[in-house]
Amino acid sequence: MSDRLAPAKLFATTFLFWILLNGSLAPDVAVVGLIVAAAITYFLPNGLSFLSGYKAKPLATLGYIAFFFKELIKANLSMAHLVLMPTIAVKPAFVKVRTKLTHPVGRLLLANSITLTPGTLSVEIEGEHIYVHWVVAETTDPEAATRKIVAGFEKYLEVIYG
Amino acid sequence: MAELWLAGLLAALGIALSAARFAIGPRAVDRVVAFDALTIISVAGLVIIALATGRAIYLDVALVYALLSFLGVIVAARYLEGGE
Amino acid sequence: MQSLLGAIVLTAGAVFLALGGLGVWRMPDTWTRIQAGTKATTLGMILSMAGAAILMPGWTIKLVLIALFLMFTNPLSSQVLARAAHRAGVKPDPRTRFDALAADEEAKR
């Protein structure tokens, strides 16, 4: 990745984290934060932060967040149903899906999103493939599974981390 | 205050169930999974304690606890990958 | 009004935390346990933080920080555990009808 702003983004993210952690902008807090953030940026020049590769697309970002929460709630209702039934009716499978995302942060967010959405859990990421554990597998075909599991998130992440 | 008791009891139930899974395993990785769930529930539990006592210091405890347990789980998983 | 809303959101979160524990206890194999545990505890934790923030608006920044941190690390540690279990050769539930990961690894050998 040839992002010349990468160190600045890492610095900004770590410094912001520090300020939020302390909940104050007092001079002593800010100075310590500046030193620590600078040290982290110096020692980990290739460190990734959420801003690495992020393209400022507010609409897609909001769309992603809204879609994520909708899926998270759906996931929990179906999981609650599964867990509260007298007998646990699972029909699991490990399926392979494919992603078009190339940026590591985008891929990480995709894998995390898959884990928090209805019935699926990212297990292994290899090249363009993600292996997913599916509690109640509807299909084992990679193409169909990709449409079902990946497409919804990828639509947004492609724009944000394309 | 009643709602804090109710929320605290529900969180304690979640902690007890994951602790039971931690105790029976059967595999080491099942124990780590149980520990992971137990931690997240405990973080929320600490926030409930912070509310009940009105002391914000418990929020810092919760944050540091979340951070350390995440590192612990990652290290444990790395170790388990080699086979049990 | 505000304290009622906060109480409802906090209690809803605690219900999901309990369900997460129940899932970890009841589910038949490692991966289904991870699934039940991670989803329910993540939503339960987010709702608990939201409820606490409604009850104590002054704590919002720190609560949001905890929520964001766990929202990001909880699925990540679940994925790492799921992978570790698979690599360590843990047997999935007998109802598991297909394992693309094991099949691909077999093919590579």
CSV table of C-alpha atoms in Angstrom, one decimal:
chain,number,residue,atom,x,y,z
A,1,MET,CA,0.0,0.0,0.0
A,2,SER,CA,1.4,3.3,-1.0
A,3,ASP,CA,-0.6,5.5,1.3
A,4,ARG,CA,1.6,8.5,2.2
A,5,LEU,CA,-0.8,9.6,4.8
A,6,ALA,CA,-0.7,6.2,6.6
A,7,PRO,CA,1.5,7.3,9.5
A,8,ALA,CA,-0.7,10.4,10.0
A,9,LYS,CA,-3.8,8.3,10.1
A,10,LEU,CA,-2.3,5.9,12.6
A,11,PHE,CA,-1.1,8.8,14.7
A,12,ALA,CA,-4.6,10.4,14.6
A,13,THR,CA,-6.4,7.2,15.6
A,14,THR,CA,-4.1,6.4,18.5
A,15,PHE,CA,-4.2,9.9,19.8
A,16,LEU,CA,-8.0,10.1,19.5
A,17,PHE,CA,-8.2,6.7,21.4
A,18,TRP,CA,-6.1,8.2,24.2
A,19,ILE,CA,-8.1,11.3,24.5
A,20,LEU,CA,-11.4,9.3,24.6
A,21,LEU,CA,-9.8,6.9,27.1
A,22,ASN,CA,-9.0,9.8,29.5
A,23,GLY,CA,-12.1,11.7,28.7
A,24,SER,CA,-10.2,15.0,29.0
A,25,LEU,CA,-8.1,17.4,27.0
A,26,ALA,CA,-6.0,18.7,29.9
A,27,PRO,CA,-2.5,19.7,28.8
A,28,ASP,CA,-0.7,17.0,30.8
A,29,VAL,CA,-3.0,14.3,29.3
A,30,ALA,CA,-2.6,15.7,25.8
A,31,VAL,CA,1.2,15.8,26.0
A,32,VAL,CA,1.5,12.2,27.2
A,33,GLY,CA,-0.9,11.2,24.4
A,34,LEU,CA,1.1,13.0,21.8
A,35,ILE,CA,4.3,11.3,22.9
A,36,VAL,CA,2.8,7.8,23.1
A,37,ALA,CA,1.0,8.2,19.7
A,38,ALA,CA,4.2,9.5,18.1
A,39,ALA,CA,6.1,6.5,19.6
A,40,ILE,CA,3.6,4.0,18.3
A,41,THR,CA,3.6,5.6,14.9
A,42,TYR,CA,7.5,5.6,14.9
A,43,PHE,CA,7.8,2.0,15.9
A,44,LEU,CA,5.0,0.6,13.8
A,45,PRO,CA,5.2,2.7,10.6
A,46,ASN,CA,3.1,0.1,8.7
A,47,GLY,CA,0.4,-0.1,11.4
A,48,LEU,CA,-3.1,-0.1,10.1
A,49,SER,CA,-5.9,1.9,11.6
A,50,PHE,CA,-9.6,2.2,10.7
A,51,LEU,CA,-8.7,5.2,8.6
A,52,SER,CA,-6.2,3.3,6.4
A,53,GLY,CA,-7.7,2.9,3.0
A,54,TYR,CA,-10.9,4.6,4.2
A,55,LYS,CA,-12.5,6.6,1.5
A,56,ALA,CA,-14.7,9.4,2.9
A,57,LYS,CA,-18.1,8.2,1.7
A,58,PRO,CA,-20.6,9.2,4.4
A,59,LEU,CA,-23.6,7.7,2.6
A,60,ALA,CA,-22.0,4.3,2.2
A,61,THR,CA,-20.6,4.4,5.7
A,62,LEU,CA,-24.0,5.2,7.2
A,63,GLY,CA,-25.6,2.5,5.0
A,64,TYR,CA,-23.0,0.0,6.2
A,65,ILE,CA,-23.6,0.9,9.9
A,66,ALA,CA,-27.4,0.7,9.5
A,67,PHE,CA,-27.2,-2.6,7.6
A,68,PHE,CA,-24.8,-4.0,10.2
A,69,PHE,CA,-27.1,-3.2,13.1
A,70,LYS,CA,-30.1,-4.6,11.3
A,71,GLU,CA,-28.3,-7.9,10.6
A,72,LEU,CA,-26.9,-8.0,14.2
A,73,ILE,CA,-30.4,-7.8,15.6
A,74,LYS,CA,-31.8,-10.4,13.2
A,75,ALA,CA,-28.8,-12.6,14.1
A,76,ASN,CA,-29.7,-12.4,17.8
A,77,LEU,CA,-33.4,-13.0,17.4
A,78,SER,CA,-32.8,-16.2,15.3
A,79,MET,CA,-30.0,-17.3,17.7
A,80,ALA,CA,-32.3,-16.7,20.7
A,81,HIS,CA,-35.0,-18.8,19.0
A,82,LEU,CA,-32.5,-21.6,18.3
A,83,VAL,CA,-31.1,-21.6,21.9
A,84,LEU,CA,-34.5,-21.4,23.7
A,85,MET,CA,-36.1,-24.4,21.8
A,86,PRO,CA,-36.4,-27.6,23.7
A,87,THR,CA,-34.2,-29.4,21.2
A,88,ILE,CA,-31.4,-27.6,19.4
A,89,ALA,CA,-32.1,-27.8,15.7
A,90,VAL,CA,-28.8,-27.1,14.0
A,91,LYS,CA,-27.7,-28.2,10.5
A,92,PRO,CA,-24.2,-26.8,10.3
A,93,ALA,CA,-21.7,-26.7,7.4
A,94,PHE,CA,-18.4,-25.1,6.7
A,95,VAL,CA,-18.9,-23.3,3.4
A,96,LYS,CA,-16.5,-21.3,1.2
A,97,VAL,CA,-17.3,-17.8,0.1
A,98,ARG,CA,-15.4,-15.4,-2.1
A,99,THR,CA,-14.8,-11.7,-1.6
A,100,LYS,CA,-13.7,-9.0,-4.0
A,101,LEU,CA,-12.3,-6.8,-1.3
A,102,THR,CA,-8.6,-6.3,-1.4
A,103,HIS,CA,-7.8,-3.8,1.3
A,104,PRO,CA,-6.9,-5.6,4.6
A,105,VAL,CA,-9.1,-3.3,6.8
A,106,GLY,CA,-12.1,-3.8,4.5
A,107,ARG,CA,-11.5,-7.6,4.6
A,108,LEU,CA,-11.2,-7.5,8.4
A,109,LEU,CA,-14.5,-5.6,8.7
A,110,LEU,CA,-16.2,-8.1,6.3
A,111,ALA,CA,-15.0,-11.1,8.3
A,112,ASN,CA,-16.1,-9.4,11.5
A,113,SER,CA,-19.5,-8.5,10.0
A,114,ILE,CA,-20.0,-12.1,8.9
A,115,THR,CA,-19.3,-13.3,12.4
A,116,LEU,CA,-22.0,-11.0,13.9
A,117,THR,CA,-24.7,-11.7,11.3
A,118,PRO,CA,-27.4,-14.4,11.2
A,119,GLY,CA,-26.0,-17.9,11.7
A,120,THR,CA,-22.5,-17.3,10.3
A,121,LEU,CA,-19.0,-17.3,11.7
A,122,SER,CA,-15.8,-16.6,9.8
A,123,VAL,CA,-13.3,-19.4,10.4
A,124,GLU,CA,-10.4,-19.0,8.0
A,125,ILE,CA,-9.4,-16.3,5.5
A,126,GLU,CA,-7.2,-17.4,2.7
A,127,GLY,CA,-6.6,-15.2,-0.3
A,128,GLU,CA,-9.9,-14.2,-1.8
A,129,HIS,CA,-11.8,-16.9,0.1
A,130,ILE,CA,-13.4,-16.9,3.5
A,131,TYR,CA,-14.4,-20.2,5.1
A,132,VAL,CA,-17.6,-19.7,7.1
A,133,HIS,CA,-19.3,-21.8,9.7
A,134,TRP,CA,-23.0,-21.7,9.1
A,135,VAL,CA,-25.3,-22.9,11.9
A,136,VAL,CA,-28.3,-23.7,9.7
A,137,ALA,CA,-26.6,-24.0,6.2
A,138,GLU,CA,-29.0,-23.2,3.4
A,139,THR,CA,-26.5,-24.2,0.7
A,140,THR,CA,-23.0,-25.5,0.3
A,141,ASP,CA,-22.4,-24.0,-3.1
A,142,PRO,CA,-19.7,-21.2,-2.9
A,143,GLU,CA,-21.5,-18.9,-5.4
A,144,ALA,CA,-24.9,-19.1,-3.7
A,145,ALA,CA,-23.3,-18.8,-0.3
A,146,THR,CA,-21.4,-15.7,-1.4
A,147,ARG,CA,-24.6,-14.1,-2.6
A,148,LYS,CA,-26.4,-15.0,0.7
A,149,ILE,CA,-23.6,-14.2,3.2
A,150,VAL,CA,-21.1,-11.7,1.6
A,151,ALA,CA,-23.0,-9.6,-1.0
A,152,GLY,CA,-25.0,-7.5,1.5
A,153,PHE,CA,-21.9,-6.2,3.3
A,154,GLU,CA,-19.6,-6.1,0.3
A,155,LYS,CA,-21.8,-3.7,-1.5
A,156,TYR,CA,-21.0,-1.0,1.1
A,157,LEU,CA,-17.4,-2.1,2.0
A,158,GLU,CA,-16.5,-2.0,-1.7
A,159,VAL,CA,-17.3,1.7,-1.8
A,160,ILE,CA,-15.7,2.5,1.6
A,161,TYR,CA,-12.5,0.5,1.3
A,162,GLY,CA,-12.5,-0.2,-2.5
B,1,MET,CA,-32.4,0.5,41.6
B,2,ALA,CA,-34.7,-2.5,40.9
B,3,GLU,CA,-33.7,-2.5,37.2
B,4,LEU,CA,-30.0,-2.7,38.2
B,5,TRP,CA,-30.8,-5.8,40.3
B,6,LEU,CA,-32.7,-7.4,37.4
B,7,ALA,CA,-29.9,-6.6,34.9
B,8,GLY,CA,-27.3,-7.7,37.4
B,9,LEU,CA,-29.1,-11.0,38.0
B,10,LEU,CA,-29.4,-11.7,34.3
B,11,ALA,CA,-25.7,-11.0,33.8
B,12,ALA,CA,-24.9,-13.2,36.7
B,13,LEU,CA,-27.0,-16.0,35.1
B,14,GLY,CA,-25.0,-15.6,31.9
B,15,ILE,CA,-21.7,-15.7,33.8
B,16,ALA,CA,-22.9,-18.8,35.7
B,17,LEU,CA,-23.8,-20.6,32.5
B,18,SER,CA,-20.5,-19.8,30.8
B,19,ALA,CA,-18.6,-20.8,33.9
B,20,ALA,CA,-20.4,-24.1,33.8
B,21,ARG,CA,-19.3,-24.6,30.2
B,22,PHE,CA,-15.8,-23.6,31.3
B,23,ALA,CA,-15.8,-26.3,34.0
B,24,ILE,CA,-17.0,-29.1,31.7
B,25,GLY,CA,-15.1,-28.2,28.5
B,26,PRO,CA,-14.8,-30.9,27.1
B,27,ARG,CA,-11.9,-29.6,25.0
B,28,ALA,CA,-9.4,-26.8,26.0
B,29,VAL,CA,-10.8,-24.7,23.2
B,30,ASP,CA,-14.3,-25.0,24.6
B,31,ARG,CA,-13.0,-23.6,27.8
B,32,VAL,CA,-11.4,-20.6,26.1
B,33,VAL,CA,-14.7,-20.0,24.2
B,34,ALA,CA,-16.6,-20.0,27.5
B,35,PHE,CA,-14.0,-17.7,29.1
B,36,ASP,CA,-14.4,-15.3,26.1
B,37,ALA,CA,-18.1,-15.1,26.6
B,38,LEU,CA,-17.7,-14.9,30.4
B,39,THR,CA,-15.4,-11.9,30.0
B,40,ILE,CA,-17.8,-9.9,27.8
B,41,ILE,CA,-20.6,-10.5,30.2
B,42,SER,CA,-18.4,-9.5,33.1
B,43,VAL,CA,-17.5,-6.2,31.4
B,44,ALA,CA,-21.2,-5.4,31.1
B,45,GLY,CA,-21.5,-6.6,34.7
B,46,LEU,CA,-18.8,-4.1,35.8
B,47,VAL,CA,-20.7,-1.3,34.1
B,48,ILE,CA,-23.8,-2.4,36.0
B,49,ILE,CA,-21.7,-2.2,39.2
B,50,ALA,CA,-20.5,1.2,38.2
B,51,LEU,CA,-24.2,2.3,37.9
B,52,ALA,CA,-25.1,0.8,41.2
B,53,THR,CA,-22.3,2.4,43.1
B,54,GLY,CA,-22.2,5.6,41.0
B,55,ARG,CA,-18.4,5.2,40.7
B,56,ALA,CA,-16.9,5.8,37.2
B,57,ILE,CA,-13.7,4.1,38.2
B,58,TYR,CA,-15.3,0.7,37.4
B,59,LEU,CA,-15.6,1.8,33.8
B,60,ASP,CA,-11.8,2.0,33.6
B,61,VAL,CA,-11.6,-1.4,35.2
B,62,ALA,CA,-14.1,-2.7,32.6
B,63,LEU,CA,-12.0,-1.2,29.7
B,64,VAL,CA,-8.7,-2.6,30.9
B,65,TYR,CA,-10.3,-6.0,31.6
B,66,ALA,CA,-11.7,-6.1,28.1
B,67,LEU,CA,-8.3,-5.3,26.7
B,68,LEU,CA,-6.4,-7.8,28.7
B,69,SER,CA,-8.9,-10.6,28.1
B,70,PHE,CA,-8.8,-10.0,24.4
B,71,LEU,CA,-5.0,-10.4,24.4
B,72,GLY,CA,-5.3,-13.5,26.6
B,73,VAL,CA,-7.8,-15.2,24.3
B,74,ILE,CA,-5.7,-14.5,21.2
B,75,VAL,CA,-2.6,-15.9,22.9
B,76,ALA,CA,-4.5,-19.0,24.1
B,77,ALA,CA,-5.9,-19.5,20.6
B,78,ARG,CA,-2.4,-19.3,19.1
B,79,TYR,CA,-1.2,-21.9,21.5
B,80,LEU,CA,-4.1,-24.2,20.9
B,81,GLU,CA,-3.6,-24.1,17.1
B,82,GLY,CA,-0.6,-26.3,17.5
B,83,GLY,CA,-2.9,-29.2,18.6
B,84,GLU,CA,-3.8,-30.2,22.1
C,1,MET,CA,-38.9,9.1,31.4
C,2,GLN,CA,-35.2,9.0,30.6
C,3,SER,CA,-34.5,6.6,33.5
C,4,LEU,CA,-37.3,4.3,32.4
C,5,LEU,CA,-35.9,4.2,28.8
C,6,GLY,CA,-32.4,3.5,30.2
C,7,ALA,CA,-33.7,0.8,32.5
C,8,ILE,CA,-35.5,-0.9,29.5
C,9,VAL,CA,-32.5,-0.8,27.2
C,10,LEU,CA,-30.1,-2.0,30.0
C,11,THR,CA,-32.4,-4.9,30.9
C,12,ALA,CA,-32.9,-5.9,27.3
C,13,GLY,CA,-29.1,-6.0,27.0
C,14,ALA,CA,-28.8,-8.1,30.1
C,15,VAL,CA,-31.4,-10.6,28.6
C,16,PHE,CA,-29.1,-11.1,25.6
C,17,LEU,CA,-26.1,-11.5,28.0
C,18,ALA,CA,-28.0,-14.3,29.7
C,19,LEU,CA,-29.0,-15.8,26.3
C,20,GLY,CA,-25.3,-15.8,25.4
C,21,GLY,CA,-24.4,-17.8,28.5
C,22,LEU,CA,-27.3,-20.2,27.7
C,23,GLY,CA,-26.0,-20.6,24.1
C,24,VAL,CA,-22.5,-21.3,25.3
C,25,TRP,CA,-23.9,-23.9,27.7
C,26,ARG,CA,-26.5,-25.6,25.4
C,27,MET,CA,-25.0,-25.6,22.0
C,28,PRO,CA,-23.7,-29.0,20.8
C,29,ASP,CA,-20.2,-28.2,19.4
C,30,THR,CA,-17.3,-25.7,19.6
C,31,TRP,CA,-18.4,-23.6,16.6
C,32,THR,CA,-22.1,-23.4,17.4
C,33,ARG,CA,-21.1,-22.4,20.9
C,34,ILE,CA,-18.9,-19.6,19.5
C,35,GLN,CA,-21.7,-18.5,17.3
C,36,ALA,CA,-24.3,-18.3,20.1
C,37,GLY,CA,-21.8,-16.7,22.5
C,38,THR,CA,-20.3,-14.0,20.3
C,39,LYS,CA,-23.5,-12.7,18.8
C,40,ALA,CA,-25.6,-12.5,21.9
C,41,THR,CA,-22.8,-11.1,24.1
C,42,THR,CA,-22.0,-8.4,21.5
C,43,LEU,CA,-25.5,-7.2,21.2
C,44,GLY,CA,-26.1,-7.6,24.9
C,45,MET,CA,-23.0,-5.6,25.7
C,46,ILE,CA,-23.9,-2.8,23.2
C,47,LEU,CA,-27.4,-2.5,24.7
C,48,SER,CA,-26.1,-2.5,28.2
C,49,MET,CA,-23.6,0.3,27.4
C,50,ALA,CA,-26.4,2.2,25.6
C,51,GLY,CA,-28.7,1.8,28.6
C,52,ALA,CA,-26.0,2.9,31.0
C,53,ALA,CA,-25.3,5.9,28.8
C,54,ILE,CA,-29.0,6.9,28.9
C,55,LEU,CA,-28.9,6.5,32.7
C,56,MET,CA,-25.6,8.3,33.1
C,57,PRO,CA,-25.1,10.7,30.2
C,58,GLY,CA,-21.8,12.0,31.7
C,59,TRP,CA,-20.3,8.5,31.1
C,60,THR,CA,-21.2,8.3,27.4
C,61,ILE,CA,-17.7,8.8,25.9
C,62,LYS,CA,-16.2,6.0,28.0
C,63,LEU,CA,-19.1,3.7,27.4
C,64,VAL,CA,-19.0,4.2,23.7
C,65,LEU,CA,-15.3,3.5,23.8
C,66,ILE,CA,-15.8,0.2,25.6
C,67,ALA,CA,-18.6,-0.7,23.2
C,68,LEU,CA,-16.6,0.1,20.1
C,69,PHE,CA,-13.6,-1.8,21.4
C,70,LEU,CA,-15.6,-4.9,22.1
C,71,MET,CA,-17.6,-4.7,18.9
C,72,PHE,CA,-14.3,-4.9,17.1
C,73,THR,CA,-12.4,-7.4,19.2
C,74,ASN,CA,-15.2,-9.8,20.1
C,75,PRO,CA,-15.8,-11.1,16.6
C,76,LEU,CA,-12.1,-11.1,15.9
C,77,SER,CA,-11.3,-13.3,18.9
C,78,SER,CA,-14.2,-15.6,17.9
C,79,GLN,CA,-12.8,-16.0,14.5
C,80,VAL,CA,-9.3,-16.8,15.8
C,81,LEU,CA,-10.8,-19.3,18.2
C,82,ALA,CA,-12.9,-20.9,15.4
C,83,ARG,CA,-9.8,-21.2,13.3
C,84,ALA,CA,-7.8,-22.6,16.2
C,85,ALA,CA,-10.4,-25.3,16.9
C,86,HIS,CA,-10.4,-26.3,13.2
C,87,ARG,CA,-6.6,-26.4,13.0
C,88,ALA,CA,-6.4,-28.4,16.3
C,89,GLY,CA,-8.7,-31.0,14.7
C,90,VAL,CA,-11.7,-30.6,17.0
C,91,LYS,CA,-14.6,-32.8,15.8
C,92,PRO,CA,-17.7,-30.8,14.6
C,93,ASP,CA,-21.2,-31.9,15.6
C,94,PRO,CA,-22.2,-35.1,13.6
C,95,ARG,CA,-25.0,-33.1,12.0
C,96,THR,CA,-22.4,-31.0,10.2
C,97,ARG,CA,-23.1,-31.9,6.6
C,98,PHE,CA,-20.2,-30.4,4.7
C,99,ASP,CA,-16.7,-29.1,5.5
C,100,ALA,CA,-15.2,-27.0,2.6
C,101,LEU,CA,-12.2,-26.0,4.7
C,102,ALA,CA,-11.2,-29.6,5.5
C,103,ALA,CA,-11.8,-30.7,1.9
C,104,ASP,CA,-9.6,-27.9,0.5
C,105,GLU,CA,-6.9,-28.6,3.0
C,106,GLU,CA,-7.0,-32.3,2.1
C,107,ALA,CA,-6.7,-31.4,-1.6
C,108,LYS,CA,-3.6,-29.3,-0.9
C,109,ARG,CA,-1.8,-32.2,0.7
